[in-house]
CSV table of C-alpha atoms in Angstrom, one decimal:
chain,number,residue,atom,x,y,z
A,1,MET,CA,-16.7,-24.9,-25.2
A,2,SER,CA,-18.7,-28.1,-24.5
A,3,ALA,CA,-21.8,-27.8,-22.3
A,4,ALA,CA,-20.9,-30.3,-19.6
A,5,GLY,CA,-23.5,-31.2,-16.9
A,6,VAL,CA,-23.2,-29.2,-13.7
A,7,ALA,CA,-23.5,-31.2,-10.5
A,8,LEU,CA,-26.2,-30.0,-8.1
A,9,MET,CA,-26.1,-30.7,-4.4
A,10,LEU,CA,-29.5,-31.4,-2.9
A,11,GLY,CA,-29.8,-29.6,0.4
A,12,GLY,CA,-27.1,-30.8,2.8
A,13,ALA,CA,-27.6,-34.5,2.0
A,14,GLY,CA,-24.6,-34.5,-0.3
A,15,ILE,CA,-26.6,-36.4,-3.1
A,16,LEU,CA,-25.5,-35.4,-6.6
A,17,ILE,CA,-28.2,-35.3,-9.2
A,18,SER,CA,-28.3,-34.4,-12.9
A,19,ALA,CA,-29.5,-30.9,-13.9
A,20,GLY,CA,-30.4,-29.3,-17.2
A,21,PRO,CA,-27.6,-28.8,-19.7
A,22,ALA,CA,-25.0,-26.3,-18.6
A,23,GLN,CA,-24.7,-23.1,-20.6
A,24,ALA,CA,-21.8,-20.8,-21.2
A,25,ALA,CA,-22.0,-17.3,-22.5
A,26,GLU,CA,-19.0,-14.9,-23.0
A,27,VAL,CA,-19.6,-11.3,-22.1
A,28,SER,CA,-17.3,-8.3,-22.3
A,29,TYR,CA,-17.4,-5.0,-20.6
A,30,LYS,CA,-15.3,-1.8,-20.2
A,31,THR,CA,-13.5,-1.9,-16.8
A,32,GLU,CA,-11.6,0.5,-14.6
A,33,CYS,CA,-8.9,-1.1,-12.4
A,34,ILE,CA,-7.5,0.7,-9.4
A,35,PRO,CA,-3.8,-0.3,-8.7
A,36,PRO,CA,-2.6,-0.6,-5.1
A,37,SER,CA,-2.0,2.7,-3.4
A,38,ILE,CA,1.7,1.7,-2.9
A,39,SER,CA,2.2,1.8,-6.7
A,40,GLY,CA,1.5,5.5,-7.1
A,41,LEU,CA,-0.1,4.6,-10.5
A,42,PRO,CA,-3.3,6.0,-11.9
A,43,PRO,CA,-6.4,3.9,-12.7
A,44,VAL,CA,-6.2,1.9,-15.9
A,45,GLN,CA,-9.0,1.4,-18.4
A,46,GLY,CA,-9.4,-1.9,-20.2
A,47,THR,CA,-11.9,-4.6,-21.4
A,48,THR,CA,-12.8,-7.6,-19.3
A,49,LYS,CA,-14.1,-10.8,-21.0
A,50,VAL,CA,-15.9,-13.3,-18.9
A,51,LEU,CA,-17.4,-16.7,-19.6
A,52,ILE,CA,-20.2,-17.7,-17.1
A,53,THR,CA,-21.2,-21.3,-16.9
A,54,ALA,CA,-24.4,-22.4,-15.0
A,55,PRO,CA,-27.1,-25.0,-15.5
A,56,ALA,CA,-29.8,-24.0,-17.9
A,57,GLU,CA,-32.6,-25.5,-15.8
A,58,ALA,CA,-33.0,-26.3,-12.1
A,59,LYS,CA,-35.7,-26.7,-9.5
A,60,VAL,CA,-36.5,-24.7,-6.4
A,61,GLY,CA,-34.4,-25.9,-3.5
A,62,ASP,CA,-31.5,-26.9,-5.7
A,63,GLU,CA,-28.1,-25.4,-4.9
A,64,VAL,CA,-26.3,-24.8,-8.2
A,65,GLU,CA,-22.6,-24.2,-8.9
A,66,ILE,CA,-21.6,-21.2,-11.1
A,67,VAL,CA,-18.2,-20.9,-12.8
A,68,TRP,CA,-16.6,-17.6,-13.8
A,69,LYS,CA,-13.8,-18.0,-16.3
A,70,THR,CA,-11.8,-14.8,-17.0
A,71,VAL,CA,-11.1,-15.1,-20.7
A,72,GLN,CA,-9.3,-11.7,-20.7
A,73,ALA,CA,-8.3,-9.5,-17.8
A,74,ALA,CA,-8.4,-5.7,-18.2
A,75,SER,CA,-4.7,-5.5,-19.1
A,76,LYS,CA,-1.5,-7.5,-19.3
A,77,ASN,CA,1.0,-8.0,-16.5
A,78,PRO,CA,3.0,-4.8,-16.6
A,79,ASP,CA,6.5,-4.8,-18.0
A,80,VAL,CA,7.8,-4.6,-14.4
A,81,LEU,CA,8.1,-8.0,-12.7
A,82,ASP,CA,7.6,-11.7,-13.6
A,83,LEU,CA,4.9,-13.2,-11.4
A,84,GLY,CA,5.7,-16.6,-9.8
A,85,GLN,CA,3.6,-19.7,-10.0
A,86,ASP,CA,0.5,-19.8,-7.7
A,87,THR,CA,0.8,-16.2,-6.5
A,88,VAL,CA,-2.5,-14.8,-8.0
A,89,LYS,CA,-5.9,-15.2,-6.5
A,90,PRO,CA,-9.1,-13.7,-7.9
A,91,THR,CA,-12.4,-13.0,-6.2
A,92,GLY,CA,-15.5,-11.4,-7.7
A,93,VAL,CA,-19.2,-10.7,-7.4
A,94,LEU,CA,-22.1,-11.9,-9.6
A,95,THR,CA,-25.4,-10.0,-9.6
A,96,VAL,CA,-28.6,-12.1,-9.4
A,97,GLY,CA,-31.5,-10.7,-11.3
A,98,GLY,CA,-34.7,-11.6,-13.0
A,99,ALA,CA,-37.2,-13.5,-10.8
A,100,ALA,CA,-35.0,-12.8,-7.7
A,101,GLY,CA,-32.2,-10.5,-6.6
A,102,GLY,CA,-29.0,-10.8,-4.6
A,103,THR,CA,-25.4,-11.5,-5.2
A,104,VAL,CA,-23.1,-14.5,-5.4
A,105,ALA,CA,-19.6,-14.3,-4.0
A,106,MET,CA,-17.1,-15.9,-6.5
A,107,GLU,CA,-13.7,-17.1,-5.5
A,108,GLY,CA,-10.8,-18.7,-7.2
A,109,PRO,CA,-7.8,-20.7,-5.9
A,110,ARG,CA,-4.3,-19.2,-5.7
A,111,LYS,CA,-3.3,-21.2,-8.7
A,112,ASN,CA,-1.6,-19.8,-11.8
A,113,PRO,CA,1.3,-20.6,-14.1
A,114,PRO,CA,4.3,-18.3,-14.1
A,115,ILE,CA,3.3,-15.0,-15.7
A,116,PRO,CA,6.1,-13.2,-17.5
A,117,LYS,CA,6.3,-9.4,-17.7
A,118,ASN,CA,4.3,-7.8,-20.5
A,119,SER,CA,2.2,-10.9,-21.0
A,120,PRO,CA,-1.6,-11.7,-20.6
A,121,MET,CA,-2.7,-12.2,-17.0
A,122,VAL,CA,-3.8,-15.8,-16.5
A,123,LEU,CA,-6.4,-16.1,-13.7
A,124,PRO,CA,-7.9,-19.3,-12.3
A,125,ASP,CA,-11.6,-19.9,-12.6
A,126,MET,CA,-13.8,-18.6,-9.8
A,127,LYS,CA,-16.7,-20.6,-8.4
A,128,GLY,CA,-19.7,-19.8,-6.3
A,129,LYS,CA,-22.9,-21.5,-5.2
A,130,LEU,CA,-26.5,-20.3,-5.4
A,131,ARG,CA,-29.5,-21.9,-3.6
A,132,LEU,CA,-32.7,-21.4,-5.6
A,133,GLU,CA,-35.8,-20.6,-3.6
A,134,LYS,CA,-38.1,-18.9,-6.2
A,135,ALA,CA,-39.4,-20.1,-9.5
A,136,GLY,CA,-38.8,-18.1,-12.7
A,137,GLU,CA,-35.9,-17.0,-14.8
A,138,ILE,CA,-32.8,-16.1,-12.8
A,139,THR,CA,-30.1,-14.0,-14.6
A,140,LEU,CA,-26.4,-14.0,-13.6
A,141,THR,CA,-24.3,-10.9,-14.5
A,142,PRO,CA,-20.6,-10.5,-13.7
A,143,GLY,CA,-19.4,-7.3,-12.1
A,144,ASN,CA,-16.6,-6.2,-9.7
A,145,TYR,CA,-13.6,-8.4,-9.2
A,146,THR,CA,-10.4,-8.1,-7.2
A,147,ILE,CA,-7.0,-9.6,-8.0
A,148,ASN,CA,-4.7,-10.4,-5.1
A,149,VAL,CA,-1.0,-11.0,-5.6
A,150,SER,CA,0.7,-12.6,-2.6
A,151,LYS,CA,4.4,-12.0,-3.5
A,152,PRO,CA,6.7,-10.2,-2.9
A,153,LEU,CA,4.0,-8.1,-1.1
A,154,SER,CA,0.3,-8.8,-0.7
A,155,THR,CA,-1.5,-6.3,-2.9
A,156,ASP,CA,-5.0,-5.9,-4.3
A,157,THR,CA,-6.1,-4.5,-7.6
A,158,LYS,CA,-9.8,-3.7,-7.6
A,159,CYS,CA,-11.7,-3.7,-10.9
A,160,ALA,CA,-15.2,-2.4,-11.6
A,161,PRO,CA,-17.4,-2.1,-14.7
A,162,LYS,CA,-17.6,1.3,-16.4
A,163,GLU,CA,-20.7,0.4,-18.4
A,164,THR,CA,-23.8,-1.8,-18.2
A,165,VAL,CA,-22.7,-5.4,-18.2
A,166,PRO,CA,-24.6,-7.9,-20.4
A,167,VAL,CA,-26.2,-10.9,-18.7
A,168,GLY,CA,-23.8,-13.8,-18.6
A,169,ALA,CA,-26.2,-16.7,-18.0
A,170,THR,CA,-29.8,-17.5,-17.3
A,171,ILE,CA,-31.3,-20.3,-15.2
A,172,LYS,CA,-34.9,-21.4,-15.6
A,173,VAL,CA,-36.1,-22.4,-12.1
A,174,THR,CA,-39.3,-24.4,-11.9
A,175,ALA,CA,-41.8,-24.9,-9.0
A,176,GLY,CA,-41.7,-23.7,-5.4
A,177,GLY,CA,-41.6,-20.2,-3.8
A,178,GLY,CA,-39.5,-17.9,-1.6
A,179,GLY,CA,-36.6,-15.6,-2.3
A,180,THR,CA,-33.3,-16.4,-3.9
A,181,THR,CA,-30.4,-16.5,-1.5
A,182,THR,CA,-26.7,-17.1,-1.9
A,183,SER,CA,-24.6,-19.6,-0.1
A,184,GLY,CA,-21.2,-19.0,1.3
A,185,GLY,CA,-21.9,-15.8,3.1
A,186,THR,CA,-23.3,-13.3,0.6
A,187,THR,CA,-26.7,-11.7,1.0
A,188,SER,CA,-30.0,-12.4,-0.6
A,189,SER,CA,-32.5,-10.1,-2.3
A,190,SER,CA,-31.0,-7.0,-0.7
A,191,GLY,CA,-28.3,-7.1,-3.3
A,192,THR,CA,-25.4,-6.5,-0.9
A,193,THR,CA,-22.1,-7.3,-2.5
A,194,THR,CA,-19.2,-9.1,-1.0
A,195,SER,CA,-15.8,-7.7,-1.9
A,196,GLY,CA,-13.1,-10.1,-3.0
A,197,GLY,CA,-9.3,-10.2,-2.4
A,198,THR,CA,-7.2,-11.4,0.5
A,199,THR,CA,-4.8,-9.4,2.6
A,200,THR,CA,-2.5,-10.4,5.3
A,201,GLY,CA,-3.6,-9.7,8.8
A,202,GLY,CA,-2.1,-7.5,11.4
A,203,THR,CA,-2.7,-5.0,14.1
A,204,THR,CA,-2.2,-1.3,14.2
A,205,THR,CA,1.1,-0.1,15.5
A,206,SER,CA,1.1,1.1,19.0
A,207,GLY,CA,2.9,4.3,18.1
A,208,GLY,CA,6.0,6.0,19.5
A,209,THR,CA,6.5,6.9,23.0
A,210,THR,CA,6.5,10.6,23.8
A,211,THR,CA,8.5,12.5,26.4
A,212,GLY,CA,7.1,15.3,28.5
A,213,GLY,CA,8.1,19.0,28.3
A,214,SER,CA,6.3,22.3,27.7
A,215,SER,CA,6.3,24.0,24.4
A,216,ASN,CA,9.4,26.1,24.7
A,217,SER,CA,11.5,27.1,21.7
A,218,THR,CA,14.5,28.4,23.5
A,219,GLY,CA,17.3,26.4,25.1
A,220,GLY,CA,19.7,28.4,27.1
A,221,SER,CA,22.5,26.2,28.5
A,222,GLY,CA,25.2,28.6,27.5
A,223,SER,CA,28.5,26.9,26.8
A,224,GLY,CA,28.1,23.5,25.2
A,225,GLY,CA,30.9,22.0,27.3
A,226,SER,CA,30.0,23.2,30.7
A,227,GLY,CA,28.9,20.7,33.3
A,228,GLY,CA,26.3,22.8,35.1
A,229,GLY,CA,23.1,24.6,34.1
A,230,GLN,CA,20.1,23.4,32.1
A,231,THR,CA,20.4,20.0,30.5
A,232,ALA,CA,17.0,19.3,29.1
A,233,PHE,CA,15.6,21.5,26.3
A,234,PRO,CA,12.0,20.9,25.2
A,235,GLY,CA,11.2,22.1,21.7
A,236,LYS,CA,7.9,23.6,20.5
A,237,GLU,CA,5.5,21.8,18.3
A,238,VAL,CA,5.5,23.0,14.7
A,239,ALA,CA,3.2,22.1,11.8
A,240,VAL,CA,5.0,20.6,8.8
A,241,GLY,CA,3.7,19.6,5.4
A,242,PHE,CA,5.6,16.9,3.4
A,243,SER,CA,5.4,16.1,-0.3
A,244,CYS,CA,6.3,12.5,-1.0
A,245,GLN,CA,7.6,10.8,-4.1
A,246,ALA,CA,5.6,7.9,-5.6
A,247,PRO,CA,4.8,5.2,-4.7
A,248,GLY,CA,4.5,6.9,-1.3
A,249,PRO,CA,1.5,9.0,-0.1
A,250,ALA,CA,1.0,12.2,-2.1
A,251,ALA,CA,1.3,14.3,1.0
A,252,ILE,CA,1.8,14.0,4.8
A,253,THR,CA,0.9,16.7,7.3
A,254,SER,CA,2.2,16.3,10.9
A,255,LYS,CA,3.1,18.2,14.0
A,256,VAL,CA,6.8,17.8,14.8
A,257,THR,CA,8.6,18.4,18.1
A,258,ILE,CA,12.4,18.4,18.5
A,259,ASP,CA,13.6,17.9,22.1
A,260,ALA,CA,17.3,18.0,23.2
A,261,LYS,CA,19.2,16.7,26.1
A,262,LYS,CA,22.8,17.9,26.8
A,263,ASN,CA,25.4,15.1,26.7
A,264,GLY,CA,28.8,16.6,27.3
A,265,GLY,CA,29.5,19.0,24.4
A,266,SER,CA,26.8,17.3,22.2
A,267,TYR,CA,23.0,17.1,22.4
A,268,ASP,CA,20.9,13.9,22.2
A,269,LEU,CA,17.8,14.7,20.1
A,270,THR,CA,14.4,13.2,20.2
A,271,VAL,CA,12.0,13.9,17.4
A,272,LYS,CA,8.3,13.2,17.8
A,273,THR,CA,5.6,13.3,15.1
A,274,ALA,CA,1.8,13.2,15.4
A,275,LYS,CA,-0.1,9.9,15.5
A,276,GLY,CA,-1.5,8.5,12.2
A,277,VAL,CA,0.8,10.5,9.9
A,278,MET,CA,0.0,8.2,7.0
A,279,ASP,CA,-1.9,5.1,6.1
A,280,SER,CA,-0.1,1.8,5.6
A,281,PRO,CA,0.4,1.3,1.9
A,282,ALA,CA,0.0,-2.4,2.1
A,283,PRO,CA,-0.1,-5.3,4.6
A,284,LEU,CA,3.3,-5.1,6.3
A,285,PRO,CA,4.8,-7.4,8.9
A,286,ALA,CA,6.3,-6.1,12.1
A,287,GLY,CA,9.7,-4.5,11.5
A,288,ALA,CA,9.1,-3.7,7.8
A,289,LEU,CA,8.6,0.1,8.1
A,290,LYS,CA,11.1,2.6,9.5
A,291,ALA,CA,11.3,6.4,9.4
A,292,SER,CA,14.2,8.8,9.6
A,293,MET,CA,14.4,12.6,9.3
A,294,GLY,CA,17.1,15.1,8.4
A,295,ILE,CA,17.0,17.9,11.0
A,296,LYS,CA,18.1,21.2,9.5
A,297,VAL,CA,20.6,23.2,11.6
A,298,GLY,CA,20.4,27.0,11.2
A,299,GLY,CA,21.3,30.2,12.9
A,300,ALA,CA,24.9,30.3,14.0
A,301,ASP,CA,25.5,26.7,12.8
A,302,SER,CA,24.6,24.9,9.6
A,303,GLY,CA,24.3,21.3,8.4
A,304,THR,CA,21.9,18.4,8.8
A,305,VAL,CA,21.5,15.9,11.7
A,306,ASN,CA,20.0,12.6,10.9
A,307,VAL,CA,17.6,11.0,13.3
A,308,THR,CA,16.1,7.5,13.0
A,309,GLY,CA,13.3,5.7,14.7
A,310,PRO,CA,12.8,2.0,15.3
A,311,PRO,CA,10.8,-0.2,12.9
A,312,ASN,CA,7.0,-0.7,13.4
A,313,PRO,CA,6.6,-3.0,16.5
A,314,ALA,CA,3.4,-4.7,15.2
A,315,ALA,CA,2.1,-5.9,11.9
A,316,LEU,CA,0.0,-3.4,9.8
A,317,LYS,CA,-3.0,-4.0,7.7
A,318,MET,CA,-3.4,-2.1,4.4
A,319,GLY,CA,-4.9,1.3,5.3
A,320,ASP,CA,-4.0,1.2,9.0
A,321,PRO,CA,-2.9,4.5,10.4
A,322,VAL,CA,0.8,4.6,11.0
A,323,ASN,CA,2.2,6.0,14.2
A,324,LEU,CA,5.9,6.7,13.8
A,325,PRO,CA,8.0,5.9,16.9
A,326,ASP,CA,10.3,8.6,18.2
A,327,MET,CA,13.3,9.3,16.1
A,328,LYS,CA,16.7,9.8,17.8
A,329,GLY,CA,20.1,11.2,16.9
A,330,THR,CA,23.0,13.3,18.2
A,331,TYR,CA,23.8,16.9,17.4
A,332,LYS,CA,27.4,18.0,17.8
A,333,PRO,CA,27.6,21.8,17.3
A,334,GLY,CA,30.0,23.1,14.7
A,335,ALA,CA,29.8,26.7,15.7
A,336,THR,CA,29.4,28.9,18.8
A,337,GLY,CA,26.2,30.9,19.2
A,338,LYS,CA,22.4,30.4,18.9
A,339,ALA,CA,21.7,27.4,16.7
A,340,THR,CA,18.2,26.5,15.5
A,341,LEU,CA,16.8,23.0,14.8
A,342,SER,CA,14.0,22.6,12.2
A,343,PRO,CA,12.3,19.5,10.7
A,344,GLY,CA,13.6,18.5,7.3
A,345,THR,CA,13.2,15.6,4.8
A,346,LEU,CA,11.2,12.6,6.2
A,347,THR,CA,12.2,9.3,4.7
A,348,ILE,CA,10.0,6.2,4.9
A,349,LYS,CA,11.9,3.0,4.4
A,350,VAL,CA,10.1,-0.3,3.7
A,351,THR,CA,12.1,-3.5,4.0
A,352,LEU,CA,10.9,-7.0,3.0
A,353,GLY,CA,13.5,-9.7,3.1
A,354,ASP,CA,16.3,-8.5,0.9
A,355,SER,CA,14.1,-6.0,-0.9
A,356,GLN,CA,14.1,-2.4,0.2
A,357,MET,CA,12.4,0.8,-0.8
A,358,GLU,CA,13.0,4.4,0.4
A,359,ILE,CA,10.4,7.1,-0.1
A,360,PRO,CA,11.7,10.6,0.5
A,361,CYS,CA,9.1,13.2,1.7
A,362,GLN,CA,10.3,16.8,1.2
A,363,VAL,CA,9.2,19.7,3.4
A,364,LYS,CA,6.7,22.0,1.6
A,365,GLY,CA,7.0,25.7,2.3
A,366,ALA,CA,8.6,27.5,5.2
A,367,VAL,CA,8.9,25.7,8.5
A,368,GLN,CA,9.5,27.2,11.9
A,369,ALA,CA,12.4,26.1,14.1
A,370,SER,CA,11.3,23.8,16.8
A,371,LEU,CA,14.3,24.4,19.1
A,372,GLU,CA,17.0,27.0,19.6
A,373,LEU,CA,20.2,26.2,21.6
A,374,ASP,CA,23.1,28.2,22.9
A,375,THR,CA,26.0,26.1,21.5
A,376,SER,CA,29.8,25.9,21.8
A,377,LYS,CA,31.7,24.7,18.8
A,378,GLN,CA,32.9,21.1,19.1
A,379,ALA,CA,35.6,19.3,17.1
A,380,GLY,CA,34.0,17.4,14.2
A,381,GLY,CA,30.7,19.3,14.6
A,382,THR,CA,28.1,19.8,11.8
A,383,ASN,CA,29.6,23.1,10.5
A,384,GLY,CA,33.1,21.7,10.5
A,385,GLY,CA,32.7,18.2,9.3
A,386,GLY,CA,29.3,17.9,7.5
A,387,SER,CA,26.1,16.2,8.6
A,388,ASN,CA,26.2,14.2,11.7
A,389,PRO,CA,25.2,10.6,10.9
A,390,SER,CA,25.1,9.2,14.4
A,391,GLY,CA,21.3,9.0,14.3
A,392,GLY,CA,21.5,6.2,11.8
A,393,GLY,CA,20.4,8.3,8.7
A,394,SER,CA,21.9,8.1,5.2
A,395,GLY,CA,24.1,11.2,5.4
A,396,THR,CA,27.8,10.8,6.0
A,397,PRO,CA,30.5,13.3,6.9
A,398,SER,CA,32.2,15.0,4.0
A,399,GLY,CA,35.6,15.5,5.6
A,400,GLY,CA,37.4,18.4,4.0
A,401,SER,CA,34.5,20.0,2.1
A,402,ASP,CA,33.6,23.6,2.7
A,403,GLY,CA,31.3,23.8,5.8
A,404,GLY,CA,28.8,26.3,4.3
A,405,ASN,CA,27.9,24.0,1.5
A,406,LEU,CA,27.9,20.6,3.2
A,407,ALA,CA,24.1,20.4,3.9
A,408,GLU,CA,23.2,21.2,0.3
A,409,THR,CA,25.7,18.8,-1.3
A,410,GLY,CA,24.7,16.0,1.0
A,411,ALA,CA,21.1,16.4,0.3
A,412,GLU,CA,21.7,16.2,-3.5
A,413,ASP,CA,23.7,13.1,-3.2
A,414,ASP,CA,21.2,11.5,-0.8
A,415,GLY,CA,18.4,12.4,-3.2
A,416,ALA,CA,20.1,10.6,-6.1
A,417,LEU,CA,20.7,7.5,-4.0
A,418,ARG,CA,17.1,7.4,-2.9
A,419,ALA,CA,15.9,7.9,-6.4
A,420,LEU,CA,17.8,4.8,-7.4
A,421,ALA,CA,16.4,2.9,-4.4
A,422,LEU,CA,12.9,4.1,-5.3
A,423,VAL,CA,13.2,2.6,-8.8
A,424,ALA,CA,14.4,-0.7,-7.6
A,425,GLY,CA,11.9,-0.8,-4.8
A,426,THR,CA,9.0,0.1,-7.1
A,427,VAL,CA,9.9,-2.8,-9.4
A,428,ILE,CA,9.9,-5.3,-6.5
A,429,LEU,CA,6.9,-4.1,-4.6
A,430,LEU,CA,4.5,-3.5,-7.5
A,431,GLY,CA,4.5,-7.2,-8.2
A,432,GLY,CA,1.9,-8.1,-10.8
A,433,ALA,CA,-1.0,-6.6,-8.8
A,434,VAL,CA,-1.3,-3.6,-11.1
A,435,PHE,CA,-3.2,-4.2,-14.3
A,436,THR,CA,-1.5,-1.4,-16.3
A,437,PHE,CA,1.5,-0.7,-18.4
A,438,THR,CA,4.3,1.0,-16.6
A,439,PRO,CA,6.8,2.6,-19.0
A,440,TRP,CA,10.4,2.4,-17.8
A,441,ALA,CA,10.7,6.1,-18.4
A,442,ARG,CA,8.1,6.7,-15.7
A,443,LEU,CA,10.1,4.5,-13.3
A,444,ARG,CA,13.3,6.3,-14.1
A,445,ARG,CA,11.6,9.6,-13.3
């Protein structure tokens, strides 16, 4: 690589002057990269190769430009998705050592050629500026860097050294005094580092509305079709643990309450969860995340009632707590007697344009019933015609199937469909933000 002269900007006057010959030195270091949480993938180990270019000599008071060229990223673009042109943006941190300390924030443009699957990552050069205020030898050492991929979902992969990194460049600073500081917002001799990466903005969701009602597990309206008696049946709050499939959160713990309101021979259900049941897996626009749940019917009746909530009303930043709005559906009894309603599978659906991912979260362990109702059998009820889909869930009535097995059969079919959606969604949402190899066998699982 030729040692071209690096322009120096003198103070704020905008006068370009010649500096000492530029130097470039390639260094390599073992690196651990943390994929986005939405990917569900483990950290990946690799080797990063960096070429640091800076002027060999400068004077106190000069502001020098430093260039970070990523010769080799920690891994190739996984065999998952082709990355489009100008979708990748790197940021990083250089450590200043020697005669002075501090850090330099490095940033590259969102500019890259198309990057096919299973091919080397091509990252644009990052640049930063350092104002020199102390004489002596100044060392520049590359360190942490972050890769942001903007499409189809803005995601960050954060990479950090796993060994001592060699010095990438040295600047001989003559004359003057004072401490070395960085321009562009990073700190001086304290050594505070500026993290890179960009994310889309957003605000935390406002959460679902809740209805009143005391904790009461028992209904008591008697016959389902009668016009008098009690019409509102508040459920009791029960604790539920959910185990989610990747790339969803590993586990969710929430309090769940099922309330019912009599509507003719049926019951309108409202299901409430605790606030902050999970963290947003990525920056999401308003309307991108939606939850549904399969309410298990037991006791004298059987089957599943699907309840669905509205999408998130406001945009979410990555890591924001997610408050699921109330989920609603209709329960039509399929048997006469005391029927119980308990929380079942929670499904998180993420939709971005034409791309969609469904993450099923299965109930862990035994769960108490939140509500018990005195019911009267209705034509087409859960026990006589399968799961009631009126809440907008994915289950559908099974027609002439045996009533005692409908809930189990529907769950198996639904699980298969969601598994397929998970694979397709994972391929789309991972983008190229993950520096790791993702075997297709893993995606199939």
